Coordinates of C-alpha atoms in Angstrom, one line a residue:
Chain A
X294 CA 20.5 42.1 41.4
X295 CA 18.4 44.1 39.0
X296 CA 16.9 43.1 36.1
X297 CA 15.9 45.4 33.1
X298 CA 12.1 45.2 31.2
X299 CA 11.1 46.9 28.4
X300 CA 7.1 46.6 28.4
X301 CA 5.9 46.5 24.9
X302 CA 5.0 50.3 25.2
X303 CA 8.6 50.6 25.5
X304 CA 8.8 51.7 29.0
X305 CA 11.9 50.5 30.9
X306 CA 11.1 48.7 34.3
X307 CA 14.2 47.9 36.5
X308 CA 13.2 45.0 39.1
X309 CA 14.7 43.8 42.1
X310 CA 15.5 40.4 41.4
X311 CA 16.4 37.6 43.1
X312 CA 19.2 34.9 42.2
X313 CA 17.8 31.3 41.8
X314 CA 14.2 32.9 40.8
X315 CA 13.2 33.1 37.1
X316 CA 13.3 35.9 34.8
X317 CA 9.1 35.4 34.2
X318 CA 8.4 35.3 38.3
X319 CA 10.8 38.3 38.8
X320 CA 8.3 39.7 36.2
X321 CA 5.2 38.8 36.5
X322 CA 5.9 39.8 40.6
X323 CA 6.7 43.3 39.7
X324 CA 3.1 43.0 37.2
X325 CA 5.3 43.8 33.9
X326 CA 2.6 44.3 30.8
X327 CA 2.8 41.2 28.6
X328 CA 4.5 38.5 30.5
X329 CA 1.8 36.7 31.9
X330 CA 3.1 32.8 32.2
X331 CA -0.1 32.0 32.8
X332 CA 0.8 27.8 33.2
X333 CA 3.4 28.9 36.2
X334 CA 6.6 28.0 34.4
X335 CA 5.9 24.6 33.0
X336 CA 6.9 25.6 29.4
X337 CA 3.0 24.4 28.6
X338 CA 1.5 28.0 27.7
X339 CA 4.0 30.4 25.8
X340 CA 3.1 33.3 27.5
X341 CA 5.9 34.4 28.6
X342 CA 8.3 34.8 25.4
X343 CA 11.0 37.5 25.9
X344 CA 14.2 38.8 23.6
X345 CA 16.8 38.5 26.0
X346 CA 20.1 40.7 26.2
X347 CA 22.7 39.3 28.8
X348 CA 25.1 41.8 30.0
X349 CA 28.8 42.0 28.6
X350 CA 31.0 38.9 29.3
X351 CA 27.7 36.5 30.4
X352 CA 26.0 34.4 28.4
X353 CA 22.8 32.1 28.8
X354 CA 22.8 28.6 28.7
X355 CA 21.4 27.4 25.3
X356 CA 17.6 26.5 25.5
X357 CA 16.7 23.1 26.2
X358 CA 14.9 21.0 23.5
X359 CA 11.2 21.4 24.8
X360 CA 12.3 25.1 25.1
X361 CA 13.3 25.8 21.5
X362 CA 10.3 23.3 20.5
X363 CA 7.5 26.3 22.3
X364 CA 9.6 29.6 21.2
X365 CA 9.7 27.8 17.6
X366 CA 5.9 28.2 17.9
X367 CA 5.4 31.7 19.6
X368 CA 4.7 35.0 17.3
X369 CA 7.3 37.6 15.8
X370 CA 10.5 35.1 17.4
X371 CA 14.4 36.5 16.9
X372 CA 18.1 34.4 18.1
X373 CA 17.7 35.9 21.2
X374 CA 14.0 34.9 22.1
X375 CA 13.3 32.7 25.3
X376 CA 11.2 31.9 27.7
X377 CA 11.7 33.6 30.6
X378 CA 10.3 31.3 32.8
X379 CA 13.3 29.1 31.8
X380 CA 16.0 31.8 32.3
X381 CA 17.5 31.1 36.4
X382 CA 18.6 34.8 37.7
X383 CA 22.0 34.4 38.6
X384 CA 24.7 37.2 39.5
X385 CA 26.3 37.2 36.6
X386 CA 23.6 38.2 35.1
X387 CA 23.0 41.8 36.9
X388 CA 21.4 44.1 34.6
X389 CA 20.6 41.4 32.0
X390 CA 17.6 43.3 29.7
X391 CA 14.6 41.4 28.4
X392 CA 12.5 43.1 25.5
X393 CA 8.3 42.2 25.8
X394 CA 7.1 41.4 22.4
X395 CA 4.9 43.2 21.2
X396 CA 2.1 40.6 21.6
X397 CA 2.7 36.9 23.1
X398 CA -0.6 36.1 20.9
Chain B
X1426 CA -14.4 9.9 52.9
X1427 CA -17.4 8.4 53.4
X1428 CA -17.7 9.0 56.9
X1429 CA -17.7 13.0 56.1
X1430 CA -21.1 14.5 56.2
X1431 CA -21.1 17.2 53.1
X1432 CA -22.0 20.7 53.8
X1433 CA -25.5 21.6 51.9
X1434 CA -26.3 18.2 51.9
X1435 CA -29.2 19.1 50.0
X1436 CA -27.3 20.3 46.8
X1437 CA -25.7 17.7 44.5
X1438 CA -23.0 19.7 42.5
X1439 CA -23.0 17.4 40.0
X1440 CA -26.7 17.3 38.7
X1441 CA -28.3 21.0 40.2
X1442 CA -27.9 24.5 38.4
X1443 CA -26.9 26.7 41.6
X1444 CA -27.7 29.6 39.7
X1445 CA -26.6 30.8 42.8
X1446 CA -23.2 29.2 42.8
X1447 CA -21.3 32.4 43.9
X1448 CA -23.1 32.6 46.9
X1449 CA -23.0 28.8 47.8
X1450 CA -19.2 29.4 47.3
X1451 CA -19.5 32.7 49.9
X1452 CA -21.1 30.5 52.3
X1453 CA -18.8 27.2 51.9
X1454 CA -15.7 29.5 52.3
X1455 CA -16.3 30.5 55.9
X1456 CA -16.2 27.1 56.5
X1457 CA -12.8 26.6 55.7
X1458 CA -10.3 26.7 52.4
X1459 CA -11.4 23.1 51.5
X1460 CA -15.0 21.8 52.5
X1461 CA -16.6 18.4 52.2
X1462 CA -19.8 18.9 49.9
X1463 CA -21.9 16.5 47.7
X1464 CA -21.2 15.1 44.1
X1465 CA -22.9 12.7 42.2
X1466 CA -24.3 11.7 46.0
X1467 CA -21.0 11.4 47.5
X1468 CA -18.9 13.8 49.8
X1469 CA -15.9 15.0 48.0
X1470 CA -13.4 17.7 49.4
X1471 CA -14.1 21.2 47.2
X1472 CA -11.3 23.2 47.0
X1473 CA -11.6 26.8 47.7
X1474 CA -8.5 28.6 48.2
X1475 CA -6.6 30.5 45.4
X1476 CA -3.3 29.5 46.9
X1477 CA -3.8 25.6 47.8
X1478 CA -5.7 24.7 44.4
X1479 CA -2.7 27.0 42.7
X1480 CA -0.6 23.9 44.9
X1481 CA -2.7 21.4 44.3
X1482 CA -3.0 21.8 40.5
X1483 CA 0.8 22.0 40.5
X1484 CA 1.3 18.4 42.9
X1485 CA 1.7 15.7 41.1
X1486 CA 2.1 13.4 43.8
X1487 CA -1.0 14.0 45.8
X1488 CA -3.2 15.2 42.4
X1489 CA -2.1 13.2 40.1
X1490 CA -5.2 13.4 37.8
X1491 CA -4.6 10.8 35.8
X1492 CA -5.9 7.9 37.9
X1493 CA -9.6 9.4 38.6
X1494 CA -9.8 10.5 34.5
X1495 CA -9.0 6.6 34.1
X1496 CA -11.9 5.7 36.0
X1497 CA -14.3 8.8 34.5
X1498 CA -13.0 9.2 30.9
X1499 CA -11.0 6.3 29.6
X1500 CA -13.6 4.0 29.4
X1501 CA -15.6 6.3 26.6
X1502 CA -12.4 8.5 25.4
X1503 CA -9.5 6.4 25.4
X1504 CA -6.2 7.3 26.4
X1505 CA -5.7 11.0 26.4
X1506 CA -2.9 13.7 27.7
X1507 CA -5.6 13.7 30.9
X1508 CA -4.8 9.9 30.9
X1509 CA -1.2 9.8 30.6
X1510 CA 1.0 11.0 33.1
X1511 CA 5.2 11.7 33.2
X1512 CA 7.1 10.7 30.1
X1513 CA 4.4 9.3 28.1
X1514 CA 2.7 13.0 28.4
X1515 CA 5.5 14.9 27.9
X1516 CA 6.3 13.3 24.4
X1517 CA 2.6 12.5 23.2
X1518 CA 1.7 16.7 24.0
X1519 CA 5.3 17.6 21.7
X1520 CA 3.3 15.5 19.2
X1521 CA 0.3 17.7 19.4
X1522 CA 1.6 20.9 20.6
X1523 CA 2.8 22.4 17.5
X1524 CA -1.0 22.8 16.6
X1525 CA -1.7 24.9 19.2
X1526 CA 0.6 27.5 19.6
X1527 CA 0.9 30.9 19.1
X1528 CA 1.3 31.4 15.9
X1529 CA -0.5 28.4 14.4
X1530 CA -3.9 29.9 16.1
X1531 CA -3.2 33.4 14.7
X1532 CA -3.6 31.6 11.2
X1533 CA -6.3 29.6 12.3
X1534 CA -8.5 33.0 13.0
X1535 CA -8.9 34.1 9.4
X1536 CA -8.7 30.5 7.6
X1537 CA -11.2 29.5 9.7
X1538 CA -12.5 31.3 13.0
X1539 CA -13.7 34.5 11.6
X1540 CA -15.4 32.8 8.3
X1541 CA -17.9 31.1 11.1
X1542 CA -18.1 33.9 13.0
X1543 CA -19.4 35.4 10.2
X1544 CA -21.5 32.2 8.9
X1545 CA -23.8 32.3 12.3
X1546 CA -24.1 35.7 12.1
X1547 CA -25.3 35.6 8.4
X1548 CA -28.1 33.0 10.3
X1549 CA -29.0 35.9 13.0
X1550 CA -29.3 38.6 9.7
X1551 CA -32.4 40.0 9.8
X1552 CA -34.0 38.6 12.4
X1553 CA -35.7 40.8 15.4
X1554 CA -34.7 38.7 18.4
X1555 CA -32.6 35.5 18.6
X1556 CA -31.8 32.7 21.2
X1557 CA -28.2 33.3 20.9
X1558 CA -26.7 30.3 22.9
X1559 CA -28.3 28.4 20.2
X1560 CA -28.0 30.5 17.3
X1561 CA -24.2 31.4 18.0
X1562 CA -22.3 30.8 21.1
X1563 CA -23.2 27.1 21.3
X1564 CA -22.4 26.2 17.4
X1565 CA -19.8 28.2 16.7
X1566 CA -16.6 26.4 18.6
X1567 CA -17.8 23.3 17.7
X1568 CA -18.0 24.6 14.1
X1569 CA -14.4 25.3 14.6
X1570 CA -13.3 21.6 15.2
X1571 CA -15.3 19.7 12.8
X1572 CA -14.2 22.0 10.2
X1573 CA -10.8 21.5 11.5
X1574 CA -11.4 18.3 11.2
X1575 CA -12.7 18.3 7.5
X1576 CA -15.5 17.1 8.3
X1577 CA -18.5 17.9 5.4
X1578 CA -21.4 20.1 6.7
X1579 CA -23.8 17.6 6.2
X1580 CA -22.7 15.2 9.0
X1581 CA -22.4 18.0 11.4
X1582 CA -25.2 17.2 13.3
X1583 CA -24.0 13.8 13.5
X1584 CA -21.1 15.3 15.1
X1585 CA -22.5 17.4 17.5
X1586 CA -25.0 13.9 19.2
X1587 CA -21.5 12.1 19.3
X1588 CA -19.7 15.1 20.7
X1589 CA -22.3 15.4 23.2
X1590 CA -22.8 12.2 24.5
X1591 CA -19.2 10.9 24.0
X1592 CA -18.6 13.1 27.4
X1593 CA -21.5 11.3 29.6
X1594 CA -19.9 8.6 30.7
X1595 CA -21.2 8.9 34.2
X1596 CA -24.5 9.8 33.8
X1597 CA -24.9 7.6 30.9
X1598 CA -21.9 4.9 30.2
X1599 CA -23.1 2.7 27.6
X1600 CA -24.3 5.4 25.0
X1601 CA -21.1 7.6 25.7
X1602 CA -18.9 4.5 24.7
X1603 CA -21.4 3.9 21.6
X1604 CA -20.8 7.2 20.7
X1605 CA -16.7 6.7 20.3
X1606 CA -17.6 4.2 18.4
X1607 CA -19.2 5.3 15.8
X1608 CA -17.2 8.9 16.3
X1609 CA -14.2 6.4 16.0
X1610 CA -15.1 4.8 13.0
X1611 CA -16.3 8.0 11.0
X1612 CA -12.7 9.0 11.8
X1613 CA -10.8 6.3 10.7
X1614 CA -11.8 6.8 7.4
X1615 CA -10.5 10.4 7.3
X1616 CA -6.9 9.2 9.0
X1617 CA -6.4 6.4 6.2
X1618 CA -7.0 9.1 3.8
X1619 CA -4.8 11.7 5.5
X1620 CA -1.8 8.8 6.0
X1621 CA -2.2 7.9 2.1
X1622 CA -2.6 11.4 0.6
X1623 CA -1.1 13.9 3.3
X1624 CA -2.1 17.7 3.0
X1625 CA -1.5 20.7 5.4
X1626 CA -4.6 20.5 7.3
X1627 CA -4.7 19.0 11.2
X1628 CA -5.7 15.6 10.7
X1629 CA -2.5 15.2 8.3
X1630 CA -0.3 16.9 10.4
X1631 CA -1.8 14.7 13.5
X1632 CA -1.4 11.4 11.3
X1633 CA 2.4 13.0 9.8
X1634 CA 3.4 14.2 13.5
X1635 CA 6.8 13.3 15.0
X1636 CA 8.9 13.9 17.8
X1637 CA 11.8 11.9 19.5
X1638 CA 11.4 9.0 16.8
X1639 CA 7.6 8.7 18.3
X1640 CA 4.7 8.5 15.7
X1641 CA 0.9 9.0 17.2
X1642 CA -1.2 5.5 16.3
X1643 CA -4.6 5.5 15.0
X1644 CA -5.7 4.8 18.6
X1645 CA -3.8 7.6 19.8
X1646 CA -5.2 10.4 16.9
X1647 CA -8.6 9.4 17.8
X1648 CA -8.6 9.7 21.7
X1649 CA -6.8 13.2 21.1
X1650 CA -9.6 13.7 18.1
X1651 CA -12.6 12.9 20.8
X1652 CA -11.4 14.6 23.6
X1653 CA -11.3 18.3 21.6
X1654 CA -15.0 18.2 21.5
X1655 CA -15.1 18.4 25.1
X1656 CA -12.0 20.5 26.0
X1657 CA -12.5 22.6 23.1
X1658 CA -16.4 23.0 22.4
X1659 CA -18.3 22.4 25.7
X1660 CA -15.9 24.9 27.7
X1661 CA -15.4 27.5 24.9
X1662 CA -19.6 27.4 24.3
X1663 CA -20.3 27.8 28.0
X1664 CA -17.9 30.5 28.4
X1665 CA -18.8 32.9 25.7
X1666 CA -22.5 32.2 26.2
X1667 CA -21.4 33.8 30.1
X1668 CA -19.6 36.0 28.3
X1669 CA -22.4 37.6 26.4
X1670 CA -24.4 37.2 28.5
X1671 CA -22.6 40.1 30.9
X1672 CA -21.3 42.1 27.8
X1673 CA -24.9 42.6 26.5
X1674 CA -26.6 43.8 29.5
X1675 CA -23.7 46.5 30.0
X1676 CA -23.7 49.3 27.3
X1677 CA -19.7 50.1 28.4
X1678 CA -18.5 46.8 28.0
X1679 CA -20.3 46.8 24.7
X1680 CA -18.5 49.7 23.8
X1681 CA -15.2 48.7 24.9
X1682 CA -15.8 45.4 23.1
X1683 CA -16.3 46.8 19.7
X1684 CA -12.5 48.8 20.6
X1685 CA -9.2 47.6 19.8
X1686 CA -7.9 43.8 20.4
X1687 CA -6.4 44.5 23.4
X1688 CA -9.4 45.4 24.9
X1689 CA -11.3 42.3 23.7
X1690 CA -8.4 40.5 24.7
X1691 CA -8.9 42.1 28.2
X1692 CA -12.4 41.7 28.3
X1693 CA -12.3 37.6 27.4
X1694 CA -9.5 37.2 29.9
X1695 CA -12.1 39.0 32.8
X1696 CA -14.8 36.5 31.6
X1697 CA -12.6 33.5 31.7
X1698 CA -11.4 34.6 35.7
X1699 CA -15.5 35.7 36.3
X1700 CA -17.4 32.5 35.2
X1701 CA -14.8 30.1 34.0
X1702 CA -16.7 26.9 31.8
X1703 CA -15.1 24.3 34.5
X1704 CA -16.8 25.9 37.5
X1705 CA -15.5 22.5 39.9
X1706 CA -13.6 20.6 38.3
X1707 CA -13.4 16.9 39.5
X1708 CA -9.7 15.4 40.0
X1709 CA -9.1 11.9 42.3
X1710 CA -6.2 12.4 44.7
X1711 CA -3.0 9.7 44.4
X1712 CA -1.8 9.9 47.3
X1713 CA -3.0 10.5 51.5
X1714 CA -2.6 14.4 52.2
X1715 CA -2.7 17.1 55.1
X1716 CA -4.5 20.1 52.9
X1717 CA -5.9 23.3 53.9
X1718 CA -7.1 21.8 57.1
X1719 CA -8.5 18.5 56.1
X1720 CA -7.0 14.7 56.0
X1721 CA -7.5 14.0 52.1
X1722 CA -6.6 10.2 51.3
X1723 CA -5.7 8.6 48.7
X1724 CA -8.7 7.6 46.3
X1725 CA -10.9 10.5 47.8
X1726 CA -12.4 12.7 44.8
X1727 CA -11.9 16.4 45.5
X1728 CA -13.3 19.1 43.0
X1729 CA -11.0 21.8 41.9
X1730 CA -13.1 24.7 42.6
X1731 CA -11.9 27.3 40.0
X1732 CA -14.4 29.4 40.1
X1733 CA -13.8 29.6 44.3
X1734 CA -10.2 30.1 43.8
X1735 CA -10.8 33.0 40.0
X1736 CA -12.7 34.9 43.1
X1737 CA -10.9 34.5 46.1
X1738 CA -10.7 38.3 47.4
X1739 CA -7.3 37.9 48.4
X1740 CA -5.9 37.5 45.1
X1741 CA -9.0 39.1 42.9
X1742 CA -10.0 42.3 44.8
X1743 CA -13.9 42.9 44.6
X1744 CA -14.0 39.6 42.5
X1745 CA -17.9 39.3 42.1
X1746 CA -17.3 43.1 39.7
X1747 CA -16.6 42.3 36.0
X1748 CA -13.2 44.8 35.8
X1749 CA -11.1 43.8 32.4
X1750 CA -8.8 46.3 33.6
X1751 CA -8.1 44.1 37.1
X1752 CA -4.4 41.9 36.8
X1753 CA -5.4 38.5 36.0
X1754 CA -2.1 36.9 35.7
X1755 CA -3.2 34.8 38.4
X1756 CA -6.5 33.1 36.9
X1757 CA -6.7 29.4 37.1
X1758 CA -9.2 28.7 34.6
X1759 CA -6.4 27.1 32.0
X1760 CA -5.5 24.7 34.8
X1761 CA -1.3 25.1 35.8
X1762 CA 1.6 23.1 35.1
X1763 CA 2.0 20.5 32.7
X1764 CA -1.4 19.6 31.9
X1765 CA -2.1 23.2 31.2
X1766 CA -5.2 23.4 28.5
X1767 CA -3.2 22.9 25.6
X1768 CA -6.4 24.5 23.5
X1769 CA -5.8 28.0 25.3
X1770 CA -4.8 29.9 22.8
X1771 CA -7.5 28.7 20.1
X1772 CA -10.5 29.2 23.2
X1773 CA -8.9 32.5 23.8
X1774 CA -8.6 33.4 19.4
X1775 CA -12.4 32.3 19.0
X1776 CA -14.0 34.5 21.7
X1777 CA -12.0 37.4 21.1
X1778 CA -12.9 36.7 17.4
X1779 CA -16.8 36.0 18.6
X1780 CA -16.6 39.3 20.4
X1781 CA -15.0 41.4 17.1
X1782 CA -17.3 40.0 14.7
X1783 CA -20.9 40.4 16.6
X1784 CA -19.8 43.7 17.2
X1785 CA -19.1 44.5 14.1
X1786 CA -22.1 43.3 12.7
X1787 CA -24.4 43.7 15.2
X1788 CA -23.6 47.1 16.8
X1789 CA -26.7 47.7 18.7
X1790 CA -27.2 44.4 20.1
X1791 CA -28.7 43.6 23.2
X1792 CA -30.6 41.3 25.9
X1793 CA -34.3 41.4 25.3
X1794 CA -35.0 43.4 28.3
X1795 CA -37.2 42.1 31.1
X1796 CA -35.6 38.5 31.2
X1797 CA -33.9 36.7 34.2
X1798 CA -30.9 35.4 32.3
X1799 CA -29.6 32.8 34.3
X1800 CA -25.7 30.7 35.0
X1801 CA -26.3 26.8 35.5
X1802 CA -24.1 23.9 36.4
X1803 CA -20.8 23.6 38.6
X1804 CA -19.4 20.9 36.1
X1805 CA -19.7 22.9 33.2
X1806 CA -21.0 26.5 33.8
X1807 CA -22.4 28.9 31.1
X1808 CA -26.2 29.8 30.5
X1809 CA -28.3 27.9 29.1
X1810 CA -31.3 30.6 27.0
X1811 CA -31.1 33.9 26.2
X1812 CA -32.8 36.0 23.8
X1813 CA -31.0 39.1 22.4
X1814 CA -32.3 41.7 20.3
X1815 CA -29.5 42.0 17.5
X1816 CA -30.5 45.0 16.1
X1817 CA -31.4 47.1 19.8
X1818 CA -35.0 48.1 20.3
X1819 CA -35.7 48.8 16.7

């Protein structure tokens, strides 16, 4: 399934990506600028905050609690910002886009 | 473990300076991803590989940390997150966490960074050459807590002994635990203010904090409190003392330091993976284990060895070569998982913010040539002298 990044440049990366895998290890694998997830996907670092765009018809689950708690405290934050180390590929999501923030910091 | 016989058994990691650590780590590796060495005049297992202590810092089950920190750092520190494991951390870091995220930090850099930044540097005005671990890098994130704290200037000094010592437990038990005490009961004067008369500043938002109907005790703020002077100060003084100490004998890093906060950004990251503060850092394994090639039981120590695993050439190409333009997604300095360093963001703000303002003020600064400037310790790694020449050869 690909996925679609735009690096905070505003270059568009489309990446391979596998269902079952995060959004942030389908990125950080394919080395897109500014998601770093730096703790590994333990929702203990916020480095990995993303404005995500699923594609017609699909929708993400809501985030959990300790999800919303981090992204409540990450910079420049919209309705659609996550954590993409919380967002499970699926295949309903083919083609689902995630913006990089200008900064995580 | 007892029965292993340590590689190098003439170097204690816990007591010498292996100035030459990199080397010592060379050496161990061809011996195997995890090797038994000496600490504190025991074998422990030191791991090595990128990938296992990746693993290990992410198994809960066989590195459970929690249980050698009780034995090493309760008895002067109190409960802390390192302390607490499962659903007693999860809730008492949501009590904390909003402190140190993003977007608090970014306030905290020109309320309160910069302005001591700025403070030391007004110290170093004017003056030819300068011991700079203990005219800047050393001060300065301690600075950053106690005036976090509120604390008055006066009693600074007071602070830093306590701060100091409060970590010694096992070189020196009974005047670390005096320490908390008296730390503890300077602080509890400051709570009961902060409970009576809340304002916006971090001791009232500690005392005021709540999540999932759970309050933080007096007992509780004042572990957390004791524990930021050595996860916050100690590491953040010994890495940007490193820090410098590469910057200012390299006229292009210089330059690329005094450019845009990407770069600095880039070039704190590259110090953190090159000479992170927690060189080894010691953890108690919970539970018997088959790892990288050893038995590991339960009760063994083993020492995390980030700064093995920050240069492992298979993840860090040509690791021993300061490059802030390498990938270092992959560094393990912060720890993983859970107990990730919740103070990341504020080490990462201040030397970023060290790097802008010295710069700035200093923009021919430089080593006093002709010295042999030197990185000590495994348990806490950074260098200990160095004399710089703030204004250049003039």
């Amino acid at each position: 399934m690909l996925v679609r990044f735009i690096d905070p440049d505003g270059c568009e990366h489309l990446v391979e990506g596998e269902a079952g895998e995060s959004a942030m290890r389908c990125a950080t694998r394919a080395l897109i600028p500014g998601i770093i997830g730096e703790c590994g996907g333990a929702m203990a670092c916020a480095t990995c905050h993303c404005y995500a765009t699923p594609p017609d018809g699909a929708t993400l689950p809501d985030p959990a609690a300790q999800e919303r708690d981090m992204i409540d405290g990450c910079i420049d934050t919209r309705p659609t910002s996550r954590l993409t180390c919380q967002v499970v590929l699926a295949p309903e999501l083919e083609g689902i886009t995630f913006i990089v923030p200008a900064s995580q910091v | 473990m007892n029965a292993v016989t340590p590689l190098m058994p003439d170097i204690d990691f816990a007591h010498d300076d292996v100035p030459n650590l990199h080397e010592l780590i060379d050496e161990l590796r061809a011996h195997g991803p995890v090797v038994p060495v000496r600490y504190h005049g025991s074998p422990v297992w030191l791991i090595m590989d990128h990938g296992l202590l990746k693993g290990a810092f992410e198994d809960y089950v066989h590195f459970d940390a929690t249980e050698g920190y009780k034995l090493i750092a309760e008895p002067s520190m109190g409960k802390t997150l390192q302390t607490m494991a499962g659903e007693e951390h999860r809730v008492s870091r949501a009590l904390v966490n909003p402190l140190f995220m993003p977007v608090k930090v970014r306030s905290y850099v020109e309320a309160l960074i910069e302005p001591i930044a700025h403070e030391l540097c007004d110290r170093i005005e004017g003056q030819r050459e300068v011991e700079f671990v203990s005219a800047f890098a050393r001060p300065y994130p301690f600075l950053v807590i106690t005036r976090l704290l509120g604390i008055p200037v006066e009693d600074e000094a007071r602070f830093m002994e306590w701060a100091i010592k409060m970590i010694d437990f096992p070189w020196d038990p009974e005047g670390s635990v005096r320490a908390k005490e008296e730390f503890d009961a300077y602080m509890q004067a400051i709570i009961d203010d902060r409970r009576a008369n809340p304002g916006d500043d971090f001791v009232s938002r500690l005392a005021h904090a709540e999540y999932e109907g759970q309050k933080l005790s007096d007992e509780r703020i004042l572990s957390f409190l004791g524990l930021l002077f050595p996860a916050g100060s100690d590491t953040t003084y010994k890495n940007g003392s490193s820090l410098f100490a590469e910057l200012l004998g390299k006229p292009e890093l210089c330059a690329m330091a005094r450019g845009s906060d990407k770069d600095r950004e880039a070039i704190v990251t590259e110090g953190l993976r090159w000479q992170p503060p927690t060189a080894f850092l010691p953890r108690m394994a919970s539970a018997d284990v088959d790892f990288g090639g050893v038995r590991i039981a339960k009760g063994d120590w083993t020492l995390f060895g980030i700064t093995a695993a920050n240069n492992d050439p298979a993840v860090f190409p040509d690791p021993r070569r300061f490059d802030p333009s390498r990938d270092n997604r992959e560094i393990l300095t912060f720890g993983r998982s859970t107990h990730f360093c919740l103070g990341m963001h504020v080490a990462r703000r201040e030397l970023e913010t060290a790097l802008r303002v010295v710069f700035e003020r200093f923009p021919n600064i430089r080593l006093k040539p002709g010295q042999d400037v030197q990185h000590v310790g495994a348990v806490l790694r950074g260098v200990r002298h160095m004399i710089v020449q703030p204004y250049g050869e003039a």
